[in-house]
Amino acid sequence: MILGILVGFFTLLFLGIPIAFSMGVVTSGMLALKGISLEMMVQRMFAGVNSFSLLALPLFILAGNIMGEGGLTKRLMNLANALVGKVTGGLAVTSIVTCALFGAVSGSTAATTFAVGSVMVPEMKKQGYSNSFIASIIGPSGVLGLIIPPSITMVILGITANISIGDLFLAGFIPGIALAAMLSIYASYISKKRGFGIINKEKISSKELFEIFKDGFFPLMTPVIILGGIFSGWMTSTEVAVVAVLYGLILSAFYGELTWERLKFVMIDSAITSAIILIVIAICNSFAWLLTIAKIPELITGFFLKYANTQTQFLLIVSGILLVLGCLTEVTSLIILLAPIFMPIAMQYNINPIHFGMVLIMNFALANVTPPVGLSTICGCSITDKNMGIEDTLPYLIHVMLIVAVAVFLIIFIPDLSTFLVNAVK
């Protein structure tokens, strides 16, 4: 049975079938061969999405889309430009900082990349930045939306691996800020070396600076409201997601940039995105059940206990597995499929679940950057030039991948980077 599952699954992947559908076909086929009613598969799919906590997912997606369409991107970009626009490579660094700020609002990698890229890419081209450099900065910087709370990926991981979503949100701040700083230093260095960009010598008056900060203040309060609601004990993650939607609507109405027509589009787009993710979750849940029947989790556990003698060795092996699989498929399916398998093993090594969760998140960020299926990099290429391929970004993308990989190693070897804030609050 194990051989049939593996051969069928990887054959379908090799043929280009999306991973979720590959899982569904293999699950239904193996159950039929074993004489097990397909009703069991349907029941498992329903059980996978029948969760109150999972309601937070479509709500956070809706909140992020509302804020993205409501004029928040421009205000956050102005704030970032006021903070770092005068350094070498100012626009590149501004793009990274804006991604970090917008990530604290939207929670989505793709949304962050497209929202920031649509504004910043034309300006960067005007200042002489090469297309390959633009794509390798704008795209990978979008993963900051995956790390900095509120993160949709963290919501999925928290529900799937039974980790506190609020704790994951809080744990993401230090790694996210650290990665943003590392990318900013790199962007500034390359800009100076290659002569990219124009140094902005225009001085911003105190009055203008105050207006910029005032304009960007309310969008920046989004993560404060979300984390405050969760850690005060007043709201669950699902309830605070509702508050995030309402807050986004209020801000958009206040700024007057979200029309009824655009709101209709946002609602439909959010529903489609949510439906796609929920279908993947449902199918992956049934496939995970099939793996349990085949006793594959026990085999994986035995492998780790035999070859990984320390916590660090376990985390490095997991990171290697995620790096390979992340190059081949999208992140959501990996989370739903592997997190429930890896988490119990991590507990046997006495690894802090928050630390392990952040190791997974950082590896998923690396997967989003790494070709050939790096979603963030693909988004960066499509925004920069419709005819650009990932291979065109490699001269700079390799450097960026190494930077994200260094961030992964820092989280593995320094657990306090992910647990300090959580322990401090508690």
C-alpha positions as a Markdown table, in Angstrom:
| # | Residue | x | y | z |
|---|---|---|---|---|
| 1 | Met | 0.0 | 0.0 | 0.0 |
| 2 | Ile | 2.8 | 2.4 | 0.9 |
| 3 | Leu | 4.5 | 1.8 | -2.5 |
| 4 | Gly | 1.3 | 2.3 | -4.3 |
| 5 | Ile | 0.7 | 5.6 | -2.5 |
| 6 | Leu | 4.2 | 6.9 | -3.2 |
| 7 | Val | 4.3 | 5.8 | -6.8 |
| 8 | Gly | 0.8 | 7.1 | -7.6 |
| 9 | Phe | 1.4 | 10.4 | -5.9 |
| 10 | Phe | 4.8 | 11.3 | -7.4 |
| 11 | Thr | 3.8 | 10.1 | -10.8 |
| 12 | Leu | 0.8 | 12.5 | -10.8 |
| 13 | Leu | 3.1 | 15.3 | -9.6 |
| 14 | Phe | 5.6 | 14.6 | -12.4 |
| 15 | Leu | 2.7 | 14.8 | -14.9 |
| 16 | Gly | 2.0 | 18.3 | -13.6 |
| 17 | Ile | -1.2 | 17.6 | -11.7 |
| 18 | Pro | -1.6 | 20.0 | -8.8 |
| 19 | Ile | -0.6 | 18.5 | -5.5 |
| 20 | Ala | -4.1 | 18.7 | -3.9 |
| 21 | Phe | -5.7 | 16.9 | -6.9 |
| 22 | Ser | -2.9 | 14.4 | -6.9 |
| 23 | Met | -3.7 | 13.6 | -3.2 |
| 24 | Gly | -7.4 | 13.3 | -4.0 |
| 25 | Val | -6.9 | 10.9 | -6.9 |
| 26 | Val | -4.5 | 8.7 | -4.9 |
| 27 | Thr | -6.7 | 8.7 | -1.9 |
| 28 | Ser | -9.9 | 7.7 | -3.8 |
| 29 | Gly | -8.0 | 5.2 | -5.9 |
| 30 | Met | -6.3 | 3.4 | -2.9 |
| 31 | Leu | -9.6 | 3.3 | -0.9 |
| 32 | Ala | -11.4 | 1.8 | -3.9 |
| 33 | Leu | -8.6 | -0.9 | -4.3 |
| 34 | Lys | -8.9 | -1.7 | -0.6 |
| 35 | Gly | -12.7 | -1.9 | -0.7 |
| 36 | Ile | -13.2 | 1.0 | 1.7 |
| 37 | Ser | -16.3 | 3.1 | 1.0 |
| 38 | Leu | -15.5 | 6.5 | -0.6 |
| 39 | Glu | -18.0 | 8.0 | 1.9 |
| 40 | Met | -15.2 | 7.7 | 4.5 |
| 41 | Met | -13.1 | 10.1 | 2.3 |
| 42 | Val | -15.9 | 12.6 | 2.1 |
| 43 | Gln | -16.4 | 12.4 | 5.9 |
| 44 | Arg | -12.7 | 13.1 | 6.4 |
| 45 | Met | -12.8 | 16.0 | 4.0 |
| 46 | Phe | -15.7 | 17.5 | 5.8 |
| 47 | Ala | -14.1 | 17.0 | 9.2 |
| 48 | Gly | -11.0 | 18.8 | 8.0 |
| 49 | Val | -12.8 | 22.0 | 7.4 |
| 50 | Asn | -15.5 | 21.7 | 10.1 |
| 51 | Ser | -13.7 | 24.0 | 12.6 |
| 52 | Phe | -14.7 | 27.2 | 14.3 |
| 53 | Ser | -11.0 | 28.3 | 14.4 |
| 54 | Leu | -10.8 | 27.8 | 10.6 |
| 55 | Leu | -13.4 | 30.6 | 10.2 |
| 56 | Ala | -10.4 | 33.0 | 10.9 |
| 57 | Leu | -8.9 | 32.0 | 7.6 |
| 58 | Pro | -11.5 | 33.6 | 5.2 |
| 59 | Leu | -11.9 | 36.5 | 7.5 |
| 60 | Phe | -8.2 | 37.4 | 7.6 |
| 61 | Ile | -8.1 | 37.0 | 3.8 |
| 62 | Leu | -11.0 | 39.4 | 3.5 |
| 63 | Ala | -9.5 | 41.9 | 6.0 |
| 64 | Gly | -6.2 | 41.9 | 4.1 |
| 65 | Asn | -7.9 | 42.4 | 0.7 |
| 66 | Ile | -10.1 | 45.2 | 2.1 |
| 67 | Met | -7.0 | 47.0 | 3.5 |
| 68 | Gly | -5.1 | 46.5 | 0.3 |
| 69 | Glu | -7.8 | 48.1 | -1.8 |
| 70 | Gly | -8.6 | 50.8 | 0.8 |
| 71 | Gly | -5.6 | 53.0 | 0.2 |
| 72 | Leu | -3.4 | 51.6 | 3.0 |
| 73 | Thr | -0.5 | 50.6 | 0.6 |
| 74 | Lys | 0.1 | 54.2 | -0.4 |
| 75 | Arg | 0.2 | 55.4 | 3.2 |
| 76 | Leu | 2.5 | 52.7 | 4.4 |
| 77 | Met | 4.8 | 53.3 | 1.4 |
| 78 | Asn | 5.0 | 57.0 | 2.2 |
| 79 | Leu | 5.8 | 56.1 | 5.8 |
| 80 | Ala | 8.5 | 53.7 | 4.8 |
| 81 | Asn | 10.0 | 56.2 | 2.3 |
| 82 | Ala | 10.1 | 58.8 | 5.1 |
| 83 | Leu | 12.0 | 56.4 | 7.3 |
| 84 | Val | 14.5 | 54.9 | 4.9 |
| 85 | Gly | 14.2 | 56.8 | 1.6 |
| 86 | Lys | 17.4 | 58.8 | 2.0 |
| 87 | Val | 19.7 | 55.7 | 2.3 |
| 88 | Thr | 21.6 | 54.3 | -0.6 |
| 89 | Gly | 19.2 | 52.2 | -2.7 |
| 90 | Gly | 16.4 | 54.2 | -1.0 |
| 91 | Leu | 13.5 | 52.9 | -3.2 |
| 92 | Ala | 14.7 | 49.2 | -2.9 |
| 93 | Val | 14.9 | 49.5 | 0.9 |
| 94 | Thr | 11.6 | 51.4 | 0.9 |
| 95 | Ser | 10.0 | 48.5 | -1.0 |
| 96 | Ile | 11.3 | 46.0 | 1.6 |
| 97 | Val | 10.1 | 48.1 | 4.6 |
| 98 | Thr | 6.8 | 48.7 | 2.9 |
| 99 | Cys | 6.4 | 44.9 | 2.5 |
| 100 | Ala | 7.1 | 44.5 | 6.2 |
| 101 | Leu | 4.6 | 47.1 | 7.1 |
| 102 | Phe | 1.9 | 45.8 | 4.7 |
| 103 | Gly | 2.6 | 42.3 | 5.8 |
| 104 | Ala | 1.5 | 43.4 | 9.3 |
| 105 | Val | -1.8 | 44.4 | 7.7 |
| 106 | Ser | -2.6 | 41.9 | 5.0 |
| 107 | Gly | -1.1 | 38.6 | 6.2 |
| 108 | Ser | -0.7 | 37.3 | 2.6 |
| 109 | Thr | 2.5 | 36.7 | 0.6 |
| 110 | Ala | 0.9 | 37.2 | -2.8 |
| 111 | Ala | -1.2 | 40.2 | -1.7 |
| 112 | Thr | 1.9 | 41.9 | -0.2 |
| 113 | Thr | 4.0 | 41.4 | -3.3 |
| 114 | Phe | 1.3 | 42.6 | -5.7 |
| 115 | Ala | 0.1 | 45.5 | -3.5 |
| 116 | Val | 3.6 | 46.9 | -3.0 |
| 117 | Gly | 5.0 | 45.9 | -6.4 |
| 118 | Ser | 2.3 | 47.6 | -8.4 |
| 119 | Val | 3.3 | 50.9 | -6.8 |
| 120 | Met | 7.0 | 50.5 | -6.4 |
| 121 | Val | 8.1 | 48.7 | -9.6 |
| 122 | Pro | 7.4 | 51.6 | -12.0 |
| 123 | Glu | 9.2 | 54.1 | -9.7 |
| 124 | Met | 12.2 | 51.7 | -9.4 |
| 125 | Lys | 12.4 | 51.4 | -13.2 |
| 126 | Lys | 12.5 | 55.2 | -13.5 |
| 127 | Gln | 15.5 | 55.4 | -11.2 |
| 128 | Gly | 17.5 | 52.9 | -13.2 |
| 129 | Tyr | 17.1 | 49.7 | -11.2 |
| 130 | Ser | 17.5 | 46.6 | -13.4 |
| 131 | Asn | 14.5 | 44.3 | -13.9 |
| 132 | Ser | 16.3 | 41.3 | -12.5 |
| 133 | Phe | 17.2 | 43.2 | -9.3 |
| 134 | Ile | 13.7 | 44.6 | -9.0 |
| 135 | Ala | 12.0 | 41.2 | -9.3 |
| 136 | Ser | 14.5 | 39.5 | -6.9 |
| 137 | Ile | 13.8 | 42.2 | -4.3 |
| 138 | Ile | 10.0 | 42.8 | -4.7 |
| 139 | Gly | 9.1 | 39.2 | -5.0 |
| 140 | Pro | 11.0 | 37.7 | -2.0 |
| 141 | Ser | 10.2 | 40.6 | 0.2 |
| 142 | Gly | 6.6 | 39.5 | -0.1 |
| 143 | Val | 7.4 | 36.6 | 2.2 |
| 144 | Leu | 7.5 | 39.1 | 5.1 |
| 145 | Gly | 3.7 | 39.0 | 4.8 |
| 146 | Leu | 4.0 | 35.3 | 5.7 |
| 147 | Ile | 6.3 | 35.9 | 8.8 |
| 148 | Ile | 5.0 | 39.1 | 10.3 |
| 149 | Pro | 1.6 | 38.8 | 11.9 |
| 150 | Pro | -1.3 | 38.5 | 11.2 |
| 151 | Ser | -0.2 | 35.8 | 8.8 |
| 152 | Ile | -2.7 | 33.5 | 6.9 |
| 153 | Thr | 0.0 | 30.8 | 6.8 |
| 154 | Met | 0.3 | 31.0 | 10.6 |
| 155 | Val | -3.4 | 30.6 | 10.9 |
| 156 | Ile | -3.3 | 27.4 | 8.8 |
| 157 | Leu | -0.3 | 26.1 | 10.7 |
| 158 | Gly | -1.8 | 26.9 | 14.1 |
| 159 | Ile | -5.0 | 25.0 | 13.3 |
| 160 | Thr | -3.3 | 22.1 | 11.6 |
| 161 | Ala | -0.5 | 21.6 | 14.2 |
| 162 | Asn | -2.6 | 22.6 | 17.2 |
| 163 | Ile | -0.4 | 25.6 | 18.1 |
| 164 | Ser | -1.7 | 28.8 | 19.6 |
| 165 | Ile | -2.3 | 31.2 | 16.7 |
| 166 | Gly | -1.8 | 34.2 | 19.0 |
| 167 | Asp | 1.6 | 32.8 | 20.1 |
| 168 | Leu | 2.6 | 32.2 | 16.5 |
| 169 | Phe | 1.6 | 35.8 | 15.7 |
| 170 | Leu | 3.7 | 37.2 | 18.5 |
| 171 | Ala | 6.7 | 34.9 | 17.7 |
| 172 | Gly | 6.8 | 36.2 | 14.1 |
| 173 | Phe | 7.8 | 39.8 | 15.0 |
| 174 | Ile | 11.5 | 39.4 | 15.7 |
| 175 | Pro | 12.3 | 36.9 | 12.8 |
| 176 | Gly | 10.3 | 39.1 | 10.4 |
| 177 | Ile | 12.0 | 42.4 | 11.4 |
| 178 | Ala | 15.4 | 40.6 | 11.4 |
| 179 | Leu | 14.8 | 39.3 | 7.8 |
| 180 | Ala | 13.6 | 42.7 | 6.7 |
| 181 | Ala | 16.8 | 44.3 | 8.1 |
| 182 | Met | 19.0 | 41.7 | 6.4 |
| 183 | Leu | 17.3 | 42.2 | 3.0 |
| 184 | Ser | 17.5 | 46.0 | 3.4 |
| 185 | Ile | 21.3 | 45.9 | 4.0 |
| 186 | Tyr | 21.7 | 43.7 | 1.0 |
| 187 | Ala | 19.6 | 45.9 | -1.2 |
| 188 | Ser | 21.5 | 49.0 | -0.1 |
| 189 | Tyr | 24.9 | 47.3 | -0.7 |
| 190 | Ile | 24.0 | 46.1 | -4.3 |
| 191 | Ser | 22.4 | 49.5 | -5.2 |
| 192 | Lys | 25.6 | 51.2 | -4.2 |
| 193 | Lys | 27.8 | 48.7 | -6.0 |
| 194 | Arg | 25.7 | 48.7 | -9.2 |
| 195 | Gly | 24.8 | 52.4 | -9.1 |
| 196 | Phe | 21.1 | 51.7 | -8.9 |
| 197 | Gly | 18.7 | 54.4 | -7.8 |
| 198 | Ile | 18.9 | 58.1 | -7.1 |
| 199 | Ile | 19.8 | 59.5 | -3.6 |
| 200 | Asn | 16.9 | 61.5 | -2.4 |
| 201 | Lys | 18.4 | 64.7 | -1.1 |
| 202 | Glu | 15.0 | 66.5 | -0.7 |
| 203 | Lys | 14.5 | 67.3 | 3.0 |
| 204 | Ile | 11.2 | 66.5 | 4.6 |
| 205 | Ser | 10.0 | 69.2 | 6.9 |
| 206 | Ser | 8.8 | 68.3 | 10.4 |
| 207 | Lys | 5.3 | 69.2 | 9.5 |
| 208 | Glu | 5.3 | 66.9 | 6.5 |
| 209 | Leu | 6.9 | 64.1 | 8.5 |
| 210 | Phe | 4.2 | 64.5 | 11.2 |
| 211 | Glu | 1.5 | 64.3 | 8.5 |
| 212 | Ile | 3.0 | 61.1 | 7.0 |
| 213 | Phe | 3.2 | 59.4 | 10.4 |
| 214 | Lys | -0.3 | 60.5 | 11.2 |
| 215 | Asp | -1.6 | 59.1 | 7.9 |
| 216 | Gly | 0.2 | 55.8 | 8.5 |
| 217 | Phe | -0.7 | 55.5 | 12.2 |
| 218 | Phe | -4.1 | 53.8 | 11.9 |
| 219 | Pro | -3.0 | 51.1 | 9.4 |
| 220 | Leu | -0.1 | 50.3 | 11.7 |
| 221 | Met | -2.5 | 49.8 | 14.6 |
| 222 | Thr | -3.9 | 46.6 | 12.9 |
| 223 | Pro | -1.5 | 44.1 | 14.4 |
| 224 | Val | -1.8 | 45.9 | 17.8 |
| 225 | Ile | -5.5 | 45.5 | 17.7 |
| 226 | Ile | -5.3 | 41.8 | 16.6 |
| 227 | Leu | -2.6 | 40.8 | 19.2 |
| 228 | Gly | -4.2 | 42.9 | 21.9 |
| 229 | Gly | -7.6 | 41.3 | 21.4 |
| 230 | Ile | -6.0 | 37.8 | 21.5 |
| 231 | Phe | -3.6 | 38.2 | 24.5 |
| 232 | Ser | -6.1 | 40.3 | 26.6 |
| 233 | Gly | -8.3 | 37.2 | 26.5 |
| 234 | Trp | -11.2 | 39.2 | 25.2 |
| 235 | Met | -11.4 | 37.5 | 21.8 |
| 236 | Thr | -10.4 | 34.3 | 20.0 |
| 237 | Ser | -8.4 | 34.4 | 16.8 |
| 238 | Thr | -11.7 | 34.0 | 14.9 |
| 239 | Glu | -13.4 | 36.8 | 16.7 |
| 240 | Val | -10.4 | 39.1 | 16.3 |
| 241 | Ala | -10.5 | 38.3 | 12.6 |
| 242 | Val | -14.0 | 39.7 | 12.5 |
| 243 | Val | -12.8 | 42.9 | 14.2 |
| 244 | Ala | -10.0 | 43.1 | 11.6 |
| 245 | Val | -12.6 | 43.1 | 8.8 |
| 246 | Leu | -14.6 | 45.8 | 10.5 |
| 247 | Tyr | -11.5 | 47.9 | 11.2 |
| 248 | Gly | -10.5 | 47.6 | 7.6 |
| 249 | Leu | -13.9 | 48.7 | 6.4 |
| 250 | Ile | -13.9 | 51.7 | 8.8 |
| 251 | Leu | -10.4 | 52.8 | 7.6 |
| 252 | Ser | -11.4 | 52.3 | 3.9 |
| 253 | Ala | -14.5 | 54.4 | 4.4 |
| 254 | Phe | -12.5 | 57.0 | 6.3 |
| 255 | Tyr | -9.9 | 57.3 | 3.5 |
| 256 | Gly | -12.7 | 57.2 | 0.9 |
| 257 | Glu | -10.7 | 55.0 | -1.6 |
| 258 | Leu | -12.8 | 51.8 | -1.6 |
| 259 | Thr | -15.8 | 52.1 | -3.9 |
| 260 | Trp | -18.8 | 49.8 | -3.7 |
| 261 | Glu | -17.7 | 48.3 | -7.0 |
| 262 | Arg | -14.3 | 47.5 | -5.7 |
| 263 | Leu | -15.8 | 46.2 | -2.4 |
| 264 | Lys | -17.9 | 43.8 | -4.5 |
| 265 | Phe | -14.7 | 42.6 | -6.3 |
| 266 | Val | -12.9 | 42.2 | -3.0 |
| 267 | Met | -15.7 | 40.1 | -1.5 |
| 268 | Ile | -15.8 | 37.8 | -4.6 |
| 269 | Asp | -12.0 | 37.5 | -4.8 |
| 270 | Ser | -11.7 | 36.7 | -1.1 |
| 271 | Ala | -14.4 | 34.1 | -1.4 |
| 272 | Ile | -12.6 | 32.4 | -4.3 |
| 273 | Thr | -9.2 | 32.5 | -2.5 |
| 274 | Ser | -10.8 | 31.1 | 0.7 |
| 275 | Ala | -12.6 | 28.3 | -1.3 |
| 276 | Ile | -9.4 | 27.2 | -3.0 |
| 277 | Ile | -7.5 | 27.0 | 0.3 |
| 278 | Leu | -10.4 | 25.2 | 2.1 |
| 279 | Ile | -10.6 | 22.6 | -0.8 |
| 280 | Val | -6.9 | 22.0 | -0.4 |
| 281 | Ile | -7.3 | 21.6 | 3.4 |
| 282 | Ala | -10.2 | 19.2 | 2.9 |
| 283 | Ile | -8.4 | 17.0 | 0.4 |
| 284 | Cys | -5.1 | 17.0 | 2.4 |
| 285 | Asn | -7.0 | 15.9 | 5.5 |
| 286 | Ser | -8.3 | 12.8 | 3.7 |
| 287 | Phe | -4.8 | 12.1 | 2.3 |
| 288 | Ala | -3.3 | 12.4 | 5.7 |
| 289 | Trp | -5.9 | 9.9 | 7.0 |
| 290 | Leu | -4.8 | 7.5 | 4.2 |
| 291 | Leu | -1.1 | 7.9 | 5.3 |
| 292 | Thr | -2.2 | 7.0 | 8.8 |
| 293 | Ile | -3.9 | 3.9 | 7.6 |
| 294 | Ala | -0.7 | 2.9 | 5.8 |
| 295 | Lys | 1.3 | 3.7 | 9.0 |
| 296 | Ile | 3.6 | 6.1 | 7.2 |
| 297 | Pro | 3.8 | 8.5 | 10.1 |
| 298 | Glu | 5.1 | 5.7 | 12.3 |
| 299 | Leu | 7.8 | 5.0 | 9.7 |
| 300 | Ile | 8.8 | 8.7 | 9.5 |
| 301 | Thr | 8.9 | 8.8 | 13.3 |
| 302 | Gly | 11.2 | 5.8 | 13.4 |
| 303 | Phe | 13.5 | 7.3 | 10.9 |
| 304 | Phe | 14.0 | 10.5 | 12.9 |
| 305 | Leu | 14.5 | 8.7 | 16.2 |
| 306 | Lys | 17.1 | 6.5 | 14.6 |
| 307 | Tyr | 19.1 | 9.1 | 12.7 |
| 308 | Ala | 18.5 | 12.4 | 14.5 |
| 309 | Asn | 20.1 | 12.2 | 18.0 |
| 310 | Thr | 19.6 | 15.9 | 19.0 |
| 311 | Gln | 17.0 | 18.6 | 18.6 |
| 312 | Thr | 19.3 | 20.5 | 16.2 |
| 313 | Gln | 19.8 | 17.4 | 13.9 |
| 314 | Phe | 16.0 | 16.9 | 13.8 |
| 315 | Leu | 15.4 | 20.5 | 12.9 |
| 316 | Leu | 18.1 | 20.5 | 10.2 |
| 317 | Ile | 16.7 | 17.3 | 8.6 |
| 318 | Val | 13.1 | 18.7 | 8.6 |
| 319 | Ser | 14.5 | 21.9 | 7.0 |
| 320 | Gly | 16.2 | 19.8 | 4.3 |
| 321 | Ile | 13.0 | 17.9 | 3.6 |
| 322 | Leu | 11.0 | 21.2 | 3.4 |
| 323 | Leu | 13.6 | 22.8 | 1.1 |
| 324 | Val | 13.4 | 19.9 | -1.4 |
| 325 | Leu | 9.6 | 19.6 | -1.3 |
| 326 | Gly | 9.1 | 23.4 | -1.2 |
| 327 | Cys | 11.0 | 23.6 | -4.6 |
| 328 | Leu | 8.4 | 21.3 | -6.1 |
| 329 | Thr | 5.0 | 22.3 | -4.7 |
| 330 | Glu | 3.1 | 25.1 | -3.0 |
| 331 | Val | 3.3 | 25.8 | 0.7 |
| 332 | Thr | -0.3 | 25.4 | 1.9 |
| 333 | Ser | -0.4 | 21.7 | 1.0 |
| 334 | Leu | 2.9 | 21.1 | 2.7 |
| 335 | Ile | 1.7 | 22.7 | 5.9 |
| 336 | Ile | -1.5 | 20.6 | 6.0 |
| 337 | Leu | 0.2 | 17.4 | 5.1 |
| 338 | Leu | 3.5 | 17.5 | 7.0 |
| 339 | Ala | 2.8 | 19.7 | 10.1 |
| 340 | Pro | 0.6 | 17.0 | 11.8 |
| 341 | Ile | 3.3 | 14.4 | 11.1 |
| 342 | Phe | 6.3 | 16.5 | 12.3 |
| 343 | Met | 4.7 | 18.1 | 15.4 |
| 344 | Pro | 4.3 | 14.9 | 17.5 |
| 345 | Ile | 7.9 | 14.0 | 16.6 |
| 346 | Ala | 9.1 | 17.5 | 17.7 |
| 347 | Met | 7.4 | 17.0 | 21.0 |
| 348 | Gln | 9.4 | 13.7 | 21.5 |
| 349 | Tyr | 12.5 | 15.8 | 21.2 |
| 350 | Asn | 11.1 | 18.3 | 23.8 |
| 351 | Ile | 11.2 | 21.2 | 21.3 |
| 352 | Asn | 9.1 | 24.2 | 22.2 |
| 353 | Pro | 6.0 | 24.1 | 19.8 |
| 354 | Ile | 6.3 | 27.8 | 19.2 |
| 355 | His | 10.0 | 27.5 | 18.2 |
| 356 | Phe | 9.2 | 24.5 | 16.0 |
| 357 | Gly | 6.3 | 26.4 | 14.4 |
| 358 | Met | 8.6 | 29.3 | 13.6 |
| 359 | Val | 11.2 | 27.0 | 12.1 |
| 360 | Leu | 8.4 | 25.7 | 9.8 |
| 361 | Ile | 7.3 | 29.2 | 8.9 |
| 362 | Met | 10.8 | 30.3 | 8.0 |
| 363 | Asn | 11.3 | 27.2 | 5.9 |
| 364 | Phe | 8.0 | 28.0 | 4.1 |
| 365 | Ala | 9.3 | 31.5 | 3.5 |
| 366 | Leu | 12.4 | 30.0 | 1.9 |
| 367 | Ala | 10.2 | 27.7 | -0.2 |
| 368 | Asn | 8.2 | 30.7 | -1.4 |
| 369 | Val | 11.5 | 32.2 | -2.7 |
| 370 | Thr | 13.1 | 29.1 | -4.2 |
| 371 | Pro | 12.6 | 28.1 | -7.9 |
| 372 | Pro | 10.9 | 26.6 | -9.7 |
| 373 | Val | 7.6 | 27.0 | -7.7 |
| 374 | Gly | 8.6 | 30.0 | -5.5 |
| 375 | Leu | 5.3 | 31.9 | -5.5 |
| 376 | Ser | 6.8 | 35.2 | -4.3 |
| 377 | Thr | 9.5 | 35.2 | -6.9 |
| 378 | Ile | 7.0 | 34.3 | -9.7 |
| 379 | Cys | 4.8 | 37.2 | -8.5 |
| 380 | Gly | 7.8 | 39.5 | -8.5 |
| 381 | Cys | 8.7 | 38.5 | -12.1 |
| 382 | Ser | 5.1 | 38.9 | -13.4 |
| 383 | Ile | 4.8 | 42.4 | -11.9 |
| 384 | Thr | 8.2 | 43.6 | -13.2 |
| 385 | Asp | 7.9 | 42.2 | -16.7 |
| 386 | Lys | 5.3 | 39.8 | -18.1 |
| 387 | Asn | 7.9 | 38.1 | -20.2 |
| 388 | Met | 10.4 | 37.6 | -17.4 |
| 389 | Gly | 11.2 | 34.1 | -16.1 |
| 390 | Ile | 12.7 | 33.1 | -12.7 |
| 391 | Glu | 16.0 | 32.3 | -14.5 |
| 392 | Asp | 16.4 | 36.0 | -15.3 |
| 393 | Thr | 16.5 | 36.9 | -11.6 |
| 394 | Leu | 19.1 | 34.3 | -10.6 |
| 395 | Pro | 22.2 | 36.6 | -10.4 |
| 396 | Tyr | 20.5 | 38.4 | -7.5 |
| 397 | Leu | 17.9 | 35.8 | -6.4 |
| 398 | Ile | 20.7 | 33.4 | -5.3 |
| 399 | His | 21.9 | 36.0 | -2.9 |
| 400 | Val | 18.4 | 36.6 | -1.5 |
| 401 | Met | 17.9 | 32.8 | -1.1 |
| 402 | Leu | 21.1 | 32.6 | 0.9 |
| 403 | Ile | 19.9 | 35.5 | 3.1 |
| 404 | Val | 16.6 | 33.8 | 3.9 |
| 405 | Ala | 18.5 | 30.5 | 4.5 |
| 406 | Val | 20.7 | 32.3 | 7.0 |
| 407 | Ala | 17.5 | 33.5 | 8.7 |
| 408 | Val | 16.3 | 29.9 | 8.9 |
| 409 | Phe | 19.5 | 28.8 | 10.5 |
| 410 | Leu | 19.4 | 31.7 | 13.0 |
| 411 | Ile | 15.9 | 30.6 | 14.1 |
| 412 | Ile | 17.1 | 26.9 | 14.4 |
| 413 | Phe | 20.2 | 27.7 | 16.5 |
| 414 | Ile | 18.8 | 30.6 | 18.5 |
| 415 | Pro | 15.3 | 29.6 | 19.8 |
| 416 | Asp | 14.9 | 32.8 | 21.8 |
| 417 | Leu | 14.5 | 34.7 | 18.6 |
| 418 | Ser | 11.1 | 33.0 | 18.2 |
| 419 | Thr | 10.1 | 32.5 | 21.9 |
| 420 | Phe | 11.4 | 35.7 | 23.6 |
| 421 | Leu | 8.3 | 37.8 | 23.0 |
| 422 | Val | 5.9 | 35.0 | 23.8 |
| 423 | Asn | 7.6 | 34.3 | 27.1 |
| 424 | Ala | 7.8 | 38.0 | 27.9 |
| 425 | Val | 4.1 | 38.5 | 27.5 |
| 426 | Lys | 3.2 | 35.4 | 29.5 |
